[in-house]
XYZ file of C-alpha atoms in Angstrom:
570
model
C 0.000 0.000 0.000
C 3.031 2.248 0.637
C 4.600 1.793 -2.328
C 1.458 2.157 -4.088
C 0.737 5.180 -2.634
C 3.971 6.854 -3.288
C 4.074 5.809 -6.904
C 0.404 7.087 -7.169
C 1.854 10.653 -5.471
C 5.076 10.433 -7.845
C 2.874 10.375 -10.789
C 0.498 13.444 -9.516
C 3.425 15.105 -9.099
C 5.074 13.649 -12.500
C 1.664 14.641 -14.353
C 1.982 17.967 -12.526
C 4.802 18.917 -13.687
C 4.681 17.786 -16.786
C 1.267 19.899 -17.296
C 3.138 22.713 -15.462
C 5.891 22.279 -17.658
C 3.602 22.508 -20.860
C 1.435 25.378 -19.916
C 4.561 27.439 -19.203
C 6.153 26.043 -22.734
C 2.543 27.517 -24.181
C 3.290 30.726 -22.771
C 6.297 31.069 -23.828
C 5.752 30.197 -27.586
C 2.537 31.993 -27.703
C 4.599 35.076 -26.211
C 7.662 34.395 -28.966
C 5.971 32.105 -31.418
C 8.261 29.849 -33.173
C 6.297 29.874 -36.545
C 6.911 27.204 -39.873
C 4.983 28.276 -43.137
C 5.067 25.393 -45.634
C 5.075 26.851 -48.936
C 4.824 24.996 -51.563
C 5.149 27.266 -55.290
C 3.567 25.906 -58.568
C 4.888 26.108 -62.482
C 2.686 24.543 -64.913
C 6.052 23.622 -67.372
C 9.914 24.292 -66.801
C 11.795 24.444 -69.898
C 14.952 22.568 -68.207
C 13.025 19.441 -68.114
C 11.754 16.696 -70.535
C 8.280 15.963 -70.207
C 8.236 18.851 -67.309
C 4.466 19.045 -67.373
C 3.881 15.479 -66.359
C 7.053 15.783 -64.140
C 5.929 18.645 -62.403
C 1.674 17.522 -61.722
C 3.246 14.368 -60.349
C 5.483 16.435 -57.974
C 2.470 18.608 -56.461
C 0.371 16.212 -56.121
C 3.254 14.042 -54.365
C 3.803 16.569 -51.982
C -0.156 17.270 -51.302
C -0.276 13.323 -50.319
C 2.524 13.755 -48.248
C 1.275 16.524 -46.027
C -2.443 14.752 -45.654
C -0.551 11.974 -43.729
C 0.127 14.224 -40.861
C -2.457 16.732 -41.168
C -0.429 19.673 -41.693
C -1.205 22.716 -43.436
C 0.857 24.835 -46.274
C 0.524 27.350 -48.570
C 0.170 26.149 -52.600
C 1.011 29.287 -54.768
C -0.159 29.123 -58.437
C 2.064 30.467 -60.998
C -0.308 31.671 -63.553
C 0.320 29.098 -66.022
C -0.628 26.876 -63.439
C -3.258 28.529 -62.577
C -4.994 28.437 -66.195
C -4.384 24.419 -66.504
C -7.631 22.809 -65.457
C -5.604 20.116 -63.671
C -4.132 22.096 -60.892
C -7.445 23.853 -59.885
C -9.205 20.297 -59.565
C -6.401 18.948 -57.461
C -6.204 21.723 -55.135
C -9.636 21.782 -55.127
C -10.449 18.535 -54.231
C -7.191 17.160 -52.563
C -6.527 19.862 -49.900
C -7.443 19.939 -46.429
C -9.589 22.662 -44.984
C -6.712 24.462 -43.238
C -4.345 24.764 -46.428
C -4.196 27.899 -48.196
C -4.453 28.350 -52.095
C -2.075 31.927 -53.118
C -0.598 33.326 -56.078
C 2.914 33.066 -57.241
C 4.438 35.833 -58.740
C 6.585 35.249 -62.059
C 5.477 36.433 -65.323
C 4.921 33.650 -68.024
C 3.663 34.300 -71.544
C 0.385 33.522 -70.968
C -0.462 36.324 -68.590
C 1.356 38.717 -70.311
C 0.000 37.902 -73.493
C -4.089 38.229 -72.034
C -2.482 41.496 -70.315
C -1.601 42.498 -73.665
C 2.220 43.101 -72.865
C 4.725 41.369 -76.428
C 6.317 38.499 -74.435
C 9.860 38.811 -75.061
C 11.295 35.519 -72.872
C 12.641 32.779 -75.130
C 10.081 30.080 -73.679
C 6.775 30.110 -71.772
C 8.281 30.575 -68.365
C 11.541 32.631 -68.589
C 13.402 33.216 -64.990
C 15.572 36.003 -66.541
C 15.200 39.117 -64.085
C 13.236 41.687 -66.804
C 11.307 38.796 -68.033
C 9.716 36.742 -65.577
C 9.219 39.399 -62.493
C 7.487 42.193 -62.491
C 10.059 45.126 -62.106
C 10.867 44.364 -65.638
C 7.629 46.063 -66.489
C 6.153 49.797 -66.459
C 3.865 50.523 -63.341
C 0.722 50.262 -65.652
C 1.861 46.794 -66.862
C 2.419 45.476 -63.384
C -0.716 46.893 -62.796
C -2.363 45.190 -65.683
C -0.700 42.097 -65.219
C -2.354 42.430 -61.459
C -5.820 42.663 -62.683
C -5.703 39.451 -65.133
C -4.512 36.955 -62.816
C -6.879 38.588 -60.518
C -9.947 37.969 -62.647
C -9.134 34.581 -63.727
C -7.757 33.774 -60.033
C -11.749 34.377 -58.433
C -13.661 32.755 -61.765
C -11.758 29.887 -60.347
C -11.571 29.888 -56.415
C -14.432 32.366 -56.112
C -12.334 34.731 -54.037
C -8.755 36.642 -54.763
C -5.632 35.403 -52.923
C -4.960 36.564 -49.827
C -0.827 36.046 -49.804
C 1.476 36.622 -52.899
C 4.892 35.277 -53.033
C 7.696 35.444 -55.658
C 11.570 35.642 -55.531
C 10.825 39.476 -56.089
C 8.134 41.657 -56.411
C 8.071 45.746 -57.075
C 6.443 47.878 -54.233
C 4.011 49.549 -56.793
C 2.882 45.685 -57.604
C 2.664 45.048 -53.760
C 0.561 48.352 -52.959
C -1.688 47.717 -55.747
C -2.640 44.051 -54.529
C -3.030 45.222 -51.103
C -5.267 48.560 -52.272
C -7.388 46.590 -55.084
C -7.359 42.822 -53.550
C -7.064 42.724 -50.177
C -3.843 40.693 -50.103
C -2.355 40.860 -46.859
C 0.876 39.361 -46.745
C 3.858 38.144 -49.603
C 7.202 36.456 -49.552
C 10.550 36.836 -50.973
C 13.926 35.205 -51.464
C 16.364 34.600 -48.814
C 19.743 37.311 -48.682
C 22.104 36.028 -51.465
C 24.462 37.364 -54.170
C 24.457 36.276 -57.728
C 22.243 33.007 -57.072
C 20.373 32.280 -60.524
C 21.133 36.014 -61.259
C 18.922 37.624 -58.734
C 21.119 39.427 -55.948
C 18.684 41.017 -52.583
C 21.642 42.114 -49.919
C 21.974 43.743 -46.916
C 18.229 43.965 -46.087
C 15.803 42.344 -43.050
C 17.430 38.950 -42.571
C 14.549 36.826 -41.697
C 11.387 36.681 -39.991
C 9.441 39.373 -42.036
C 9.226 43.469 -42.419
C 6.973 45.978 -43.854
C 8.814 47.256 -46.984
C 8.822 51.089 -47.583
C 6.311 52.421 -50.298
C 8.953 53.502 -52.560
C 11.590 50.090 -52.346
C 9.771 46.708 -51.637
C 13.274 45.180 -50.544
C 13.746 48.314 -48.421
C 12.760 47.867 -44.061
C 9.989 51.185 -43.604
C 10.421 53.331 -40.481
C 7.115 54.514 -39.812
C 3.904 53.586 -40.299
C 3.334 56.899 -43.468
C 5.831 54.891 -45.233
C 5.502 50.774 -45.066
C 2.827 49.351 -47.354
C 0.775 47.491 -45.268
C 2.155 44.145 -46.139
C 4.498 42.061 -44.627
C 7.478 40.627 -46.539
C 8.368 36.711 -45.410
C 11.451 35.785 -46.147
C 11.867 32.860 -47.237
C 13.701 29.519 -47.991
C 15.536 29.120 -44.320
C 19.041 30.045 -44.693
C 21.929 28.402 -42.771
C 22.510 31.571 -40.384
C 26.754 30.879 -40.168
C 27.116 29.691 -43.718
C 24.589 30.556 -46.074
C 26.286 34.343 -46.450
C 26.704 36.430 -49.436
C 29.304 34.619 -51.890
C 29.076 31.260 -50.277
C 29.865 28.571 -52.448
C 26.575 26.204 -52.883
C 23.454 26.859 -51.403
C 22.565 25.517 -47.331
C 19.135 26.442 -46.931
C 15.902 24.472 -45.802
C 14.814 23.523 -49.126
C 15.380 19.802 -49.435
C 16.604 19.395 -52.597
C 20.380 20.386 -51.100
C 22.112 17.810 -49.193
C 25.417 18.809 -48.190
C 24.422 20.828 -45.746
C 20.751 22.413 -45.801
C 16.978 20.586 -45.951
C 18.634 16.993 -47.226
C 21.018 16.318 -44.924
C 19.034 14.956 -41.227
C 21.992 16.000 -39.023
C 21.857 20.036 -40.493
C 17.811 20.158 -40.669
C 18.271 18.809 -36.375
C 20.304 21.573 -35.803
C 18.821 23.986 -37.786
C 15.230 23.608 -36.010
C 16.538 23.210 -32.998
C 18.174 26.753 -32.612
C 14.606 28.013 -34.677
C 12.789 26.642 -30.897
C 15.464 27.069 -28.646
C 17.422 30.460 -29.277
C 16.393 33.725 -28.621
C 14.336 35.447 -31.074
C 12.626 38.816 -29.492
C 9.069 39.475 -31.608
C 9.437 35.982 -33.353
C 11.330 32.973 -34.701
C 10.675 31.774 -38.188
C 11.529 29.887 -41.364
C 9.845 28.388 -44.523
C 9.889 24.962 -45.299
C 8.768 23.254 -48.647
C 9.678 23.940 -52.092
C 8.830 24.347 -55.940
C 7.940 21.664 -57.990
C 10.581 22.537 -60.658
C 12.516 20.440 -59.349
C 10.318 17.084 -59.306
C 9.741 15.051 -56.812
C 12.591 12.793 -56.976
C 14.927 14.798 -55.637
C 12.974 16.542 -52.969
C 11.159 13.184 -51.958
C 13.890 11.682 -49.407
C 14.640 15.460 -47.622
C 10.991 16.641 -47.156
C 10.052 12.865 -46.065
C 12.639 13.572 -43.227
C 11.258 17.269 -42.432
C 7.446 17.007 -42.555
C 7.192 13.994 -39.647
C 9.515 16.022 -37.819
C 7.823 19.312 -38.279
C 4.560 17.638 -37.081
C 6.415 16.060 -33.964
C 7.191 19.516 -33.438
C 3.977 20.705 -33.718
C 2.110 18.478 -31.998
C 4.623 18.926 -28.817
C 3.951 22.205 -28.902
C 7.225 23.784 -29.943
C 6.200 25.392 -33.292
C 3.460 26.985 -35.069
C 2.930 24.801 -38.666
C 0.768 27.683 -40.325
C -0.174 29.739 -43.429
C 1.331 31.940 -45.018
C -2.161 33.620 -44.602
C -2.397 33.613 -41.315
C 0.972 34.629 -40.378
C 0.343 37.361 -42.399
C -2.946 38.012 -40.327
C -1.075 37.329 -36.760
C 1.497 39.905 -38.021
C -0.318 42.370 -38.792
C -2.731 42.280 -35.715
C 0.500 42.285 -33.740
C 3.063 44.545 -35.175
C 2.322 47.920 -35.899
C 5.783 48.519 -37.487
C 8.808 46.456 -38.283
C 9.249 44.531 -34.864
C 12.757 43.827 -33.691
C 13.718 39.771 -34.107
C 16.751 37.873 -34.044
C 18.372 34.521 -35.199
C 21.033 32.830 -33.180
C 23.547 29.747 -33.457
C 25.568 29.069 -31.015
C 26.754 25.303 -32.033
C 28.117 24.613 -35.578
C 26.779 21.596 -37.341
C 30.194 21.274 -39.200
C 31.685 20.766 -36.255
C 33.780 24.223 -36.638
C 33.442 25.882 -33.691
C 31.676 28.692 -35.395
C 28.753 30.529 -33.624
C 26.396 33.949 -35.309
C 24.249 36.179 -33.760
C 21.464 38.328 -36.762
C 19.698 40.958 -35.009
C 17.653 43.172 -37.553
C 15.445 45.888 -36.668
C 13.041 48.485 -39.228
C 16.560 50.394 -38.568
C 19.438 48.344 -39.470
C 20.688 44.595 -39.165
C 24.125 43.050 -37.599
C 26.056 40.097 -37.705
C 28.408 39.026 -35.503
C 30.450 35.337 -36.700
C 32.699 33.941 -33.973
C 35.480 31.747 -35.858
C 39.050 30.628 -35.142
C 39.191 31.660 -31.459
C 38.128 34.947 -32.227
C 34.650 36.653 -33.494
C 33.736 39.981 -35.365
C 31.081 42.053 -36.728
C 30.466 40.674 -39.960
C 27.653 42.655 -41.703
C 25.815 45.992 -40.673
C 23.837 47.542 -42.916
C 21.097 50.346 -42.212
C 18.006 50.972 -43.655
C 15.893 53.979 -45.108
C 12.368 53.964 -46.381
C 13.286 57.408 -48.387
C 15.749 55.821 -50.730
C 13.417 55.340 -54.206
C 14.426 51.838 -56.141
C 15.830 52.441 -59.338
C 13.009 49.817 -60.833
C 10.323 52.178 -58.999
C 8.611 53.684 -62.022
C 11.677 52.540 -64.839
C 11.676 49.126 -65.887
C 14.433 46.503 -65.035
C 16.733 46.283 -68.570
C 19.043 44.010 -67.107
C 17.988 40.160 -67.267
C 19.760 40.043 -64.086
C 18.416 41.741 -60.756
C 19.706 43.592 -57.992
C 18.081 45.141 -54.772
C 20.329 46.154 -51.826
C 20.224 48.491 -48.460
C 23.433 50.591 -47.278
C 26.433 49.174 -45.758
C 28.191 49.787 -42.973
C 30.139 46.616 -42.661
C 30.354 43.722 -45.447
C 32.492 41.253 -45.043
C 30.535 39.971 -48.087
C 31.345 42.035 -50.637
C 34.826 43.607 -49.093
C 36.403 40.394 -48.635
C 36.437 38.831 -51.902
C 34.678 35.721 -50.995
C 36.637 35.332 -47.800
C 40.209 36.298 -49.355
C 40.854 39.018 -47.813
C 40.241 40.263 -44.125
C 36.911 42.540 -43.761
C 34.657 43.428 -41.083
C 34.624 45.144 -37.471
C 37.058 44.200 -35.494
C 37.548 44.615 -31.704
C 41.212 45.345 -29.878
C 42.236 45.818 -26.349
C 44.850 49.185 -25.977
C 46.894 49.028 -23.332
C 48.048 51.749 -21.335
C 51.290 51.842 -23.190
C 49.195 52.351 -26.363
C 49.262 48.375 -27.381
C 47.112 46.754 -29.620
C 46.125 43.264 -28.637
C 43.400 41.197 -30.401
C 40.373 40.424 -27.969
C 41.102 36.286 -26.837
C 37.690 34.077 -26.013
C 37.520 32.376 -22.635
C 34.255 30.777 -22.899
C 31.137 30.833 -24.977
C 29.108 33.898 -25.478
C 25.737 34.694 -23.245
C 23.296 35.847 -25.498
C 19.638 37.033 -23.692
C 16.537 38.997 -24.513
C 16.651 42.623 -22.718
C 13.031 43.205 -23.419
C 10.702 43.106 -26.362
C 13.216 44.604 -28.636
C 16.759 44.352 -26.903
C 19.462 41.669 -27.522
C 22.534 41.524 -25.406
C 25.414 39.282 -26.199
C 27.825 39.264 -23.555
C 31.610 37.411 -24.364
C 33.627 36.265 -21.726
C 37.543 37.179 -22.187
C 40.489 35.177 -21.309
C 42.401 38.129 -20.057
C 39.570 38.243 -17.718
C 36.352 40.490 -17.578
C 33.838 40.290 -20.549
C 32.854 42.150 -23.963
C 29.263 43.402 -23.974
C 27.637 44.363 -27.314
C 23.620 45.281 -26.825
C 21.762 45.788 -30.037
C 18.510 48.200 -29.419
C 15.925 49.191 -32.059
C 18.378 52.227 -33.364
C 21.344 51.824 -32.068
C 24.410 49.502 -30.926
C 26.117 49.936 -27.190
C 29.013 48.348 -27.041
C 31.550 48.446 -24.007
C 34.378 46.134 -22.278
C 34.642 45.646 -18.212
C 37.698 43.724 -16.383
C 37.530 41.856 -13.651
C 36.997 44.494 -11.454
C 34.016 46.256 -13.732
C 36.389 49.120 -14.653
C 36.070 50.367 -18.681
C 38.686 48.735 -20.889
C 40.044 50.810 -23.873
C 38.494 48.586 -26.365
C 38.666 50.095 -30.125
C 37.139 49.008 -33.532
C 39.101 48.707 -36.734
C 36.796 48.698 -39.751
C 39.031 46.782 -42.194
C 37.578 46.409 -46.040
C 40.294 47.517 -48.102
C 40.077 49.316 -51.405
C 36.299 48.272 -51.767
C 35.462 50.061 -48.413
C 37.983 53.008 -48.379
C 36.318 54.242 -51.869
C 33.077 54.087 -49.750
C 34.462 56.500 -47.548
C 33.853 60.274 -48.070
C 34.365 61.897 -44.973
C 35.550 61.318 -41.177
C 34.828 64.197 -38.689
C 35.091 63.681 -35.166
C 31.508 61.276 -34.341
C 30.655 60.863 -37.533
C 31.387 58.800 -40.897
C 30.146 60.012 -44.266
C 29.923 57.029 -46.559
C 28.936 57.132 -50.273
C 27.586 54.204 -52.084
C 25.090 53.371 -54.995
C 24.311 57.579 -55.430
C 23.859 58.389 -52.288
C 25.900 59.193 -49.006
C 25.086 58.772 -45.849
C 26.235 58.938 -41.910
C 27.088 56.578 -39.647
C 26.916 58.917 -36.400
C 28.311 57.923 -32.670
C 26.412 59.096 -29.631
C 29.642 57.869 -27.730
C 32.868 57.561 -29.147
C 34.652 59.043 -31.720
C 36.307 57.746 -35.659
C 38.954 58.368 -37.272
C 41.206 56.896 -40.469
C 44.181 55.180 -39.405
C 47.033 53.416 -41.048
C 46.554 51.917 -44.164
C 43.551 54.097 -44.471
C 41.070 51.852 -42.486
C 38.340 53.670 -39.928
C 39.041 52.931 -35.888
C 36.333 53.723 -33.584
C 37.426 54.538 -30.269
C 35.326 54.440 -27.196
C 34.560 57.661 -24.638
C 36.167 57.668 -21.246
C 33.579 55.459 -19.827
C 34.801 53.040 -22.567
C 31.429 52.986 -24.407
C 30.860 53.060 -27.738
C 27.369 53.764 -29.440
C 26.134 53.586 -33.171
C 22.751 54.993 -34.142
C 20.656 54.326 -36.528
C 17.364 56.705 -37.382
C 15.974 58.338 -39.928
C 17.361 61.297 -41.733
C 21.011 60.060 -42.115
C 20.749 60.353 -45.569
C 21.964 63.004 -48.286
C 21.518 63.204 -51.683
C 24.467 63.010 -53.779
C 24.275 63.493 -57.901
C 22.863 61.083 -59.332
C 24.465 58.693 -62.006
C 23.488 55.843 -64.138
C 24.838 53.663 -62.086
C 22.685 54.894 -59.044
C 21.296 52.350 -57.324
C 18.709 54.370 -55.905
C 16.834 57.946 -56.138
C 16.384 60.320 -53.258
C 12.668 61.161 -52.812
């Protein structure tokens, strides 16, 4: 009776805390969702591949079987070629499950722009070159047009308009337009890259999702006058230490890739598991799925790893397996502006000892990589929803594309794919004036401040710690010894020629850049800059050994504009 009556109390207690234990997971994930959009795009032919039609049905309706076995739901975006083929409608139609959501993709094929009225002037049906198949290779009233076709033929279908549009790119006049005309309330776009399949989007939001500026759909907004109502998703769940600018191959979610990314098991466990258990702020996020282009044969063995996982993960719990729609919905009901989120990895599935922290804000983004003993600021770029896109009201000429923000630091495109040293370095100086580099003793702490505030503390081996805090405008960052007392620590910008052309101006707080037509000010509310040796920038701290970078509207100047600009100044 004893033992039986223990055992009975263990397993209240066991039950207890296991519902304990649960309610406060809820809490938690409902406070800082962890959120998984399957989204699944659809071509009607692909030009690369024999028989594609067939190949690519089969694939979709692969993929919809798949997903019925554990009741998830995804997102199914019809290309309009798609669209128009009777056979898609009637599997969607009849094969999805209540919760799934039916959307629009967003490439131009000949048929639409044909009904639109537009000359098609791609080489085959579907053409992926950049001023071809998406939209900024159109005028405004084409996009427009092209809008109100797909539209139309989109509800004489599904009896309704889409509520989500996706594409690798789409124009801010296409985006207002849907929202204004069609109610859609929510798109996607590709993942941060450089040169991949032509299209190059860098140095903007690096996940989770933003409200693009009116004038530059790639472009974070800072107030409310000047986002379009739509939040961006970005998408295809990039490896957040190796999937950076010129990275040779791609490592992203989609399962298709297998040395590293959504193929390989062991990267897809870690990858998830720092999605539910790192700190995030507003939100964590990623897209799974991917387009039937490339047939179901070599997506079948990576998604039939990820989607029994993703529903594990679900059903414990730990993620949110939703719509595109209705994270669209849920962001908008929560975020008035761009909300503050961040990615972080602080275990390398290579086995490399590497670790990253992404924090992006409606202000700016940063990237700190810790490698070889040692860690830097890889990437800052800042944001400003005044800059105009060049493809704003002049259609893209080039057949490749290329949208980009304003850098600060980029070890992407200063370094040469890695060749050469670039990025923000940190030093310890003496009292005899040395310069020594800063040594790790143990791993970083990274924690949430608050709603929008990341702090990433580093332990150093000389004793005391580095602290770098990353608020919605600006970066604190300040080193303590042992006894809590400022340390002299300095910054070197290093970039070489790349970055020292950048480099217009350096007066006392503040550092003039110029790039793509404009200039633009990188301004220190502690702490001063100047050039040093070799022509690099050092940013020293004030006496209380703090050093702060801001970030806010009205940074910018105009400079003359060439035809090279990359942007326009409203």
């Amino acid at each position: 009776m004893v033992k039986k009556s223990i055992c009975r109390k263990s397993a209240r207690l066991f039950f207890f805390g296991v519902t304990l234990w649960t309610a406060l997971s809820q809490v938690a994930i409902a406070a800082e969702p962890r959120i998984v959009n399957i989204y699944n795009f659809i071509r009607n032919s692909d030009f690369r591949l024999k028989d594609s039609e067939k190949i690519l049905f089969d694939c979709t309706r692969q993929q919809i079987d798949l997903l019925k076995q554990y009741k998830l739901p995804a997102t199914w975006a019809l290309q309009y070629d798609a669209l128009i083929n009777p056979l898609y409608p009637e599997l969607l139609k009849t094969q999805l499950g209540t919760n799934d959501e039916i959307a629009a993709w967003w490439e131009i094929p000949e048929p639409l722009a044909k009904k639109a009225g537009i000359p098609w002037r791609g080489e085959h049906e579907w053409d992926p070159v950049a001023n071809v198949g998406f939209s900024p290779g159109y005028t405004p009233d084409q996009r427009r047009k092209l809008v109100d076709v797909y539209m139309a033929d989109f509800k004489a279908i599904f009896g309704r308009y889409p509520k989500t549009v996706g594409s690798w790119f789409i124009d801010e006049v296409t985006l207002e337009y849907m929202a204004e005309k069609y109610g859609v309330i929510a798109s996607g776009n590709c993942k941060d890259q450089i040169g991949t399949d032509f299209y190059t989007l860098w140095g903007g939001y690096w996940n989770q999702a933003y409200y693009p500026s009116k004038l530059n759909a790639y472009m974070p907004a800072q107030t409310r006058a000047g986002q379009i109502n739509i939040p961006i998703f970005r998408m295809l769940g990039s490896d957040p230490i190796y999937q950076h600018g010129t990275t040779p191959g791609l490592i992203s979610l989609e399962p298709v890739y297998h040395n590293g990314g959504g193929g390989m098991p062991q990267w897809v466990d870690w990858f998830l598991d720092s999605l539910v258990n790192q700190p995030s702020l507003a939100f964590a996020y990623t897209q799974a799925g991917q387009e039937n282009s490339f047939g179901w044969d070599a997506m079948r063995k990576g998604l039939e790893y990820q989607i029994p996982l993703l529903a594990k993960l679900s059903n414990a719990g730990e993620i949110r397996v939703e719509t595109l729609e209705q994270s669209g919905q849920w962001f908008r009901e929560k975020f008035p502006v761009t909300p503050a989120t961040s990615v972080v990895a602080l275990d390398d599935w290579k086995g490399e000892k590497r670790k990253t922290v992404w924090y992006d804000s409606r202000y700016y983004r940063l990237n700190i990589l810790w490698e070889k003993n040692g860690f830097f600021i890889r990437d800052i770029h800042c944001f400003d929803e005044d800059l105009v896109s060049p493809t704003h009201e002049t259609p893209l000429k080039a057949t490749s594309l290329t949208y980009e923000t304003l850098p600060i630091v980029d070890w992407a495109m200063w370094s040469d794919s890695g060749r050469r040293e670039a990025g923000m370095f940190p030093f310890i100086i003496s009292k005899e004036g040395e310069k020594s580099p800063i040594q790790l003793k143990k791993d970083p702490v990274v924690k949430e401040l608050n709603a929008t505030d990341l702090s990433i503390v580093q332990p150093m081996k000389s004793g005391g710690s580095l602290s770098i805090i990353c608020a919605e405008n600006a970066i604190t960052i300040s080193a303590k010894d042992e006894q809590g007392k400022a340390l002299r620590c300095v910054w070197d910008i290093i970039g070489g020629r790349t970055f020292q052309a950048m480099i217009h101006d350096v007066s006392g707080n503040e550092l003039t850049y110029r790039h793509s037509g404009v200039s633009y000010k990188l301004k220190l509310a502690a702490g001063s800059c100047r050039r040093i040796e070799g022509g690099d920038i050092r940013l020293i701290p004030d006496r209380e050994g703090k050093l702060v970078l801001t970030f806010d509207t009205g940074s910018i100047n105009p400079v003359t504009q060439d035809g090279n600009s990359a942007f326009s100044r409203k």
